[in-house]
Amino acid sequence: MARFTGPIPAELINLLARLDFDEKEEVKLLFQKAFDSMHNKVQLIDLWDQPDLALTNWVLLLTGVNQEEELEIAKTLLFWKAFFAKDSSRVLCIQSSEHRGFRCCTRKFGTVSCPTLVLSDTPEMNSFIKIGPQLLYKLTKDKGGLQRFLTRLHISIENGKSLEEIEKELRSEKFWASMKIVYNEVKGLLTFNFNAKADV
């Protein structure tokens, strides 16, 4: 009879203590088969988003998807989430016509001009980086520019960097040179808010 090789839970140890040798081996084998079956079989439900795995949280505020330039930004963000970040990121796209959600965001993030993209490392978004329309349009001018920008920030957070550390990166000429943008052109196009820290 095959031997059980996996870790044995305490409940199973207590059960095995009440059985004779042959019964113990049979129960162990049945437990191993059930354990292997559970962990080797992927079901459709396992493929859906798992919000508890998200490391970055993004909110895109839009005038409406009938605005061509804004729609392009939304499509890039959603494509990036679906094919790159997957479960490690949450993304919301909220149009101004979604009054309740839009009002909630403008209270949270301050007055916004659409489109505006907000990044945080928590779902409550008490600390955040706000990326205004001029910078978003500038990033979309270069093919793949916005996607590279999203990826750089996401990977920084995945690697354990805080929003404050990312702020320092975003204030460096080196970062923007890698994005093919002159640093002086983006000054003032980002807002940093770290738990009630003043906007910059």
mmCIF file of C-alpha atoms in Angstrom:
data_model
loop_
_atom_site.group_PDB
_atom_site.id
_atom_site.type_symbol
_atom_site.label_atom_id
_atom_site.label_comp_id
_atom_site.label_asym_id
_atom_site.label_seq_id
_atom_site.Cartn_x
_atom_site.Cartn_y
_atom_site.Cartn_z
ATOM 1 C CA MET A 1 0.000 0.000 0.000
ATOM 2 C CA ALA A 2 1.282 3.498 -0.874
ATOM 3 C CA ARG A 3 2.575 5.667 1.954
ATOM 4 C CA PHE A 4 1.153 9.084 2.784
ATOM 5 C CA THR A 5 3.814 11.742 2.093
ATOM 6 C CA GLY A 6 2.035 15.038 2.804
ATOM 7 C CA PRO A 7 1.826 16.983 6.089
ATOM 8 C CA ILE A 8 -0.717 15.455 8.470
ATOM 9 C CA PRO A 9 -3.201 17.882 10.111
ATOM 10 C CA ALA A 10 -3.755 17.578 13.885
ATOM 11 C CA GLU A 11 -7.366 16.409 13.388
ATOM 12 C CA LEU A 12 -6.171 13.517 11.232
ATOM 13 C CA ILE A 13 -3.464 12.587 13.773
ATOM 14 C CA ASN A 14 -6.160 12.371 16.484
ATOM 15 C CA LEU A 15 -8.300 10.159 14.250
ATOM 16 C CA LEU A 16 -5.364 7.909 13.360
ATOM 17 C CA ALA A 17 -4.552 7.424 17.042
ATOM 18 C CA ARG A 18 -7.883 5.593 17.469
ATOM 19 C CA LEU A 19 -7.317 3.179 14.542
ATOM 20 C CA ASP A 20 -5.274 0.011 14.170
ATOM 21 C CA PHE A 21 -2.229 -0.078 11.848
ATOM 22 C CA ASP A 22 -3.987 -1.245 8.644
ATOM 23 C CA GLU A 23 -6.824 1.253 9.049
ATOM 24 C CA LYS A 24 -4.321 4.068 9.652
ATOM 25 C CA GLU A 25 -2.514 3.359 6.388
ATOM 26 C CA GLU A 26 -5.769 3.243 4.445
ATOM 27 C CA VAL A 27 -7.026 6.548 5.909
ATOM 28 C CA LYS A 28 -3.658 8.191 5.170
ATOM 29 C CA LEU A 29 -3.824 7.026 1.554
ATOM 30 C CA LEU A 30 -7.398 8.277 1.121
ATOM 31 C CA PHE A 31 -6.430 11.635 2.628
ATOM 32 C CA GLN A 32 -3.427 11.902 0.262
ATOM 33 C CA LYS A 33 -5.619 11.182 -2.776
ATOM 34 C CA ALA A 34 -8.159 13.821 -1.720
ATOM 35 C CA PHE A 35 -5.392 16.359 -1.045
ATOM 36 C CA ASP A 36 -3.730 15.736 -4.436
ATOM 37 C CA SER A 37 -7.066 15.950 -6.232
ATOM 38 C CA MET A 38 -7.917 19.308 -4.631
ATOM 39 C CA HIS A 39 -4.570 20.899 -5.464
ATOM 40 C CA ASN A 40 -4.103 19.550 -8.988
ATOM 41 C CA LYS A 41 -7.573 20.354 -10.312
ATOM 42 C CA VAL A 42 -8.159 23.965 -11.424
ATOM 43 C CA GLN A 43 -11.762 25.028 -11.862
ATOM 44 C CA LEU A 44 -13.125 28.063 -13.687
ATOM 45 C CA ILE A 45 -13.887 29.823 -10.409
ATOM 46 C CA ASP A 46 -10.155 29.709 -9.581
ATOM 47 C CA LEU A 47 -9.418 31.905 -12.620
ATOM 48 C CA TRP A 48 -11.345 34.963 -11.406
ATOM 49 C CA ASP A 49 -9.744 37.950 -9.708
ATOM 50 C CA GLN A 50 -8.619 37.449 -6.142
ATOM 51 C CA PRO A 51 -8.752 40.976 -4.646
ATOM 52 C CA ASP A 52 -6.836 39.928 -1.540
ATOM 53 C CA LEU A 53 -3.747 39.408 -3.743
ATOM 54 C CA ALA A 54 -3.739 42.973 -5.116
ATOM 55 C CA LEU A 55 -0.682 45.119 -4.379
ATOM 56 C CA THR A 56 -1.619 48.181 -6.430
ATOM 57 C CA ASN A 57 -4.970 49.969 -6.651
ATOM 58 C CA TRP A 58 -5.817 52.245 -9.589
ATOM 59 C CA VAL A 59 -8.804 54.535 -10.144
ATOM 60 C CA LEU A 60 -9.256 56.198 -13.535
ATOM 61 C CA LEU A 61 -11.691 59.117 -13.523
ATOM 62 C CA LEU A 62 -13.193 59.914 -16.928
ATOM 63 C CA THR A 63 -15.518 62.454 -18.488
ATOM 64 C CA GLY A 64 -16.990 59.563 -20.451
ATOM 65 C CA VAL A 65 -16.009 56.709 -22.762
ATOM 66 C CA ASN A 66 -17.393 58.693 -25.700
ATOM 67 C CA GLN A 67 -14.238 60.833 -25.426
ATOM 68 C CA GLU A 68 -11.786 59.145 -27.788
ATOM 69 C CA GLU A 69 -8.543 60.080 -25.997
ATOM 70 C CA GLU A 70 -9.946 59.091 -22.616
ATOM 71 C CA LEU A 71 -11.224 55.797 -24.016
ATOM 72 C CA GLU A 72 -7.726 55.009 -25.302
ATOM 73 C CA ILE A 73 -6.286 55.541 -21.808
ATOM 74 C CA ALA A 74 -9.016 53.334 -20.259
ATOM 75 C CA LYS A 75 -8.395 50.579 -22.813
ATOM 76 C CA THR A 76 -4.645 50.655 -22.127
ATOM 77 C CA LEU A 77 -5.187 50.469 -18.364
ATOM 78 C CA LEU A 78 -7.688 47.605 -18.595
ATOM 79 C CA PHE A 79 -5.542 45.690 -21.106
ATOM 80 C CA TRP A 80 -2.503 46.115 -18.830
ATOM 81 C CA LYS A 81 -4.489 44.859 -15.820
ATOM 82 C CA ALA A 82 -5.906 41.856 -17.700
ATOM 83 C CA PHE A 83 -2.678 40.673 -19.324
ATOM 84 C CA PHE A 84 0.135 41.918 -17.081
ATOM 85 C CA ALA A 85 -0.905 42.739 -13.509
ATOM 86 C CA LYS A 86 -3.824 40.296 -13.274
ATOM 87 C CA ASP A 87 -4.734 39.508 -9.633
ATOM 88 C CA SER A 88 -1.897 41.646 -8.288
ATOM 89 C CA SER A 89 -3.801 44.844 -9.153
ATOM 90 C CA ARG A 90 -7.272 46.341 -8.762
ATOM 91 C CA VAL A 91 -8.583 48.765 -11.407
ATOM 92 C CA LEU A 92 -11.687 50.970 -11.409
ATOM 93 C CA CYS A 93 -12.800 53.182 -14.298
ATOM 94 C CA ILE A 94 -15.402 55.722 -13.160
ATOM 95 C CA GLN A 95 -17.186 58.130 -15.518
ATOM 96 C CA SER A 96 -18.529 61.496 -14.394
ATOM 97 C CA SER A 97 -22.035 60.182 -15.168
ATOM 98 C CA GLU A 98 -21.624 57.643 -12.355
ATOM 99 C CA HIS A 99 -22.566 60.381 -9.914
ATOM 100 C CA ARG A 100 -22.271 58.507 -6.631
ATOM 101 C CA GLY A 101 -18.871 56.936 -7.354
ATOM 102 C CA PHE A 102 -17.512 60.058 -9.033
ATOM 103 C CA ARG A 103 -18.498 62.301 -6.103
ATOM 104 C CA CYS A 104 -16.910 59.859 -3.673
ATOM 105 C CA CYS A 105 -13.639 60.029 -5.634
ATOM 106 C CA THR A 106 -13.578 63.808 -5.977
ATOM 107 C CA ARG A 107 -14.067 64.105 -2.206
ATOM 108 C CA LYS A 108 -11.284 61.610 -1.600
ATOM 109 C CA PHE A 109 -8.772 62.859 -4.159
ATOM 110 C CA GLY A 110 -9.704 66.534 -4.416
ATOM 111 C CA THR A 111 -10.807 68.420 -7.504
ATOM 112 C CA VAL A 112 -9.906 66.506 -10.634
ATOM 113 C CA SER A 113 -9.738 67.256 -14.335
ATOM 114 C CA CYS A 114 -10.580 64.248 -16.456
ATOM 115 C CA PRO A 115 -8.934 61.984 -17.225
ATOM 116 C CA THR A 116 -7.075 61.519 -13.937
ATOM 117 C CA LEU A 117 -5.425 58.310 -12.774
ATOM 118 C CA VAL A 118 -4.887 57.662 -9.058
ATOM 119 C CA LEU A 119 -2.523 55.023 -7.661
ATOM 120 C CA SER A 120 -2.368 53.677 -4.121
ATOM 121 C CA ASP A 121 -0.869 50.672 -2.369
ATOM 122 C CA THR A 122 -4.032 50.110 -0.274
ATOM 123 C CA PRO A 123 -7.699 49.758 -1.297
ATOM 124 C CA GLU A 124 -8.689 52.565 1.101
ATOM 125 C CA MET A 125 -6.344 54.846 -0.869
ATOM 126 C CA ASN A 126 -5.579 57.135 2.074
ATOM 127 C CA SER A 127 -2.141 57.739 0.553
ATOM 128 C CA PHE A 128 -2.017 58.146 -3.199
ATOM 129 C CA ILE A 129 -0.271 59.496 -6.273
ATOM 130 C CA LYS A 130 -2.521 61.439 -8.659
ATOM 131 C CA ILE A 131 -1.579 61.585 -12.339
ATOM 132 C CA GLY A 132 -3.294 64.418 -14.205
ATOM 133 C CA PRO A 133 -4.566 64.592 -17.804
ATOM 134 C CA GLN A 134 -1.576 66.414 -19.314
ATOM 135 C CA LEU A 135 0.816 63.686 -18.178
ATOM 136 C CA LEU A 136 -1.556 60.891 -19.236
ATOM 137 C CA TYR A 137 -1.836 62.392 -22.725
ATOM 138 C CA LYS A 138 1.943 62.826 -22.881
ATOM 139 C CA LEU A 139 2.477 59.156 -21.924
ATOM 140 C CA THR A 140 0.025 57.932 -24.577
ATOM 141 C CA LYS A 141 1.739 59.894 -27.360
ATOM 142 C CA ASP A 142 4.661 57.465 -27.322
ATOM 143 C CA LYS A 143 3.483 53.984 -28.324
ATOM 144 C CA GLY A 144 3.516 51.765 -25.235
ATOM 145 C CA GLY A 145 4.503 54.696 -23.010
ATOM 146 C CA LEU A 146 1.531 54.503 -20.641
ATOM 147 C CA GLN A 147 1.862 50.743 -20.300
ATOM 148 C CA ARG A 148 5.573 51.078 -19.445
ATOM 149 C CA PHE A 149 4.702 53.734 -16.858
ATOM 150 C CA LEU A 150 2.038 51.529 -15.214
ATOM 151 C CA THR A 151 4.434 48.593 -15.174
ATOM 152 C CA ARG A 152 7.308 50.579 -13.627
ATOM 153 C CA LEU A 153 5.155 51.825 -10.752
ATOM 154 C CA HIS A 154 3.507 48.448 -10.224
ATOM 155 C CA ILE A 155 6.823 46.593 -10.119
ATOM 156 C CA SER A 156 8.241 49.149 -7.674
ATOM 157 C CA ILE A 157 5.400 48.379 -5.259
ATOM 158 C CA GLU A 158 5.724 44.630 -5.901
ATOM 159 C CA ASN A 159 9.382 44.962 -4.908
ATOM 160 C CA GLY A 160 8.372 46.496 -1.585
ATOM 161 C CA LYS A 161 8.843 50.208 -2.294
ATOM 162 C CA SER A 162 6.564 52.657 -0.482
ATOM 163 C CA LEU A 163 4.691 55.469 -2.221
ATOM 164 C CA GLU A 164 7.163 57.890 -0.632
ATOM 165 C CA GLU A 165 10.053 56.033 -2.295
ATOM 166 C CA ILE A 166 8.192 56.056 -5.596
ATOM 167 C CA GLU A 167 7.721 59.815 -5.212
ATOM 168 C CA LYS A 168 11.522 60.171 -5.108
ATOM 169 C CA GLU A 169 11.805 58.116 -8.305
ATOM 170 C CA LEU A 170 9.198 60.289 -10.000
ATOM 171 C CA ARG A 171 11.178 63.393 -9.042
ATOM 172 C CA SER A 172 14.312 62.134 -10.792
ATOM 173 C CA GLU A 173 15.462 62.960 -14.315
ATOM 174 C CA LYS A 174 16.672 59.369 -14.698
ATOM 175 C CA PHE A 175 13.139 57.942 -14.331
ATOM 176 C CA TRP A 176 11.660 60.251 -16.950
ATOM 177 C CA ALA A 177 14.585 59.779 -19.332
ATOM 178 C CA SER A 178 13.741 56.056 -19.349
ATOM 179 C CA MET A 179 10.161 57.055 -20.268
ATOM 180 C CA LYS A 180 11.496 59.265 -23.113
ATOM 181 C CA ILE A 181 10.122 62.378 -21.423
ATOM 182 C CA VAL A 182 12.009 65.457 -20.242
ATOM 183 C CA TYR A 183 11.649 65.815 -16.459
ATOM 184 C CA ASN A 184 10.973 69.576 -16.618
ATOM 185 C CA GLU A 185 7.921 68.834 -18.787
ATOM 186 C CA VAL A 186 6.236 66.770 -16.067
ATOM 187 C CA LYS A 187 6.862 68.987 -13.036
ATOM 188 C CA GLY A 188 3.537 69.910 -11.484
ATOM 189 C CA LEU A 189 1.640 67.199 -13.369
ATOM 190 C CA LEU A 190 1.670 64.818 -10.396
ATOM 191 C CA THR A 191 0.129 65.205 -6.941
ATOM 192 C CA PHE A 192 1.441 63.273 -3.939
ATOM 193 C CA ASN A 193 -0.709 62.782 -0.867
ATOM 194 C CA PHE A 194 0.647 60.660 1.957
ATOM 195 C CA ASN A 195 -1.862 60.512 4.806
ATOM 196 C CA ALA A 196 -2.741 64.202 4.831
ATOM 197 C CA LYS A 197 0.685 65.361 3.633
ATOM 198 C CA ALA A 198 0.281 68.544 1.616
ATOM 199 C CA ASP A 199 0.050 68.283 -2.176
ATOM 200 C CA VAL A 200 3.219 69.031 -4.126
#
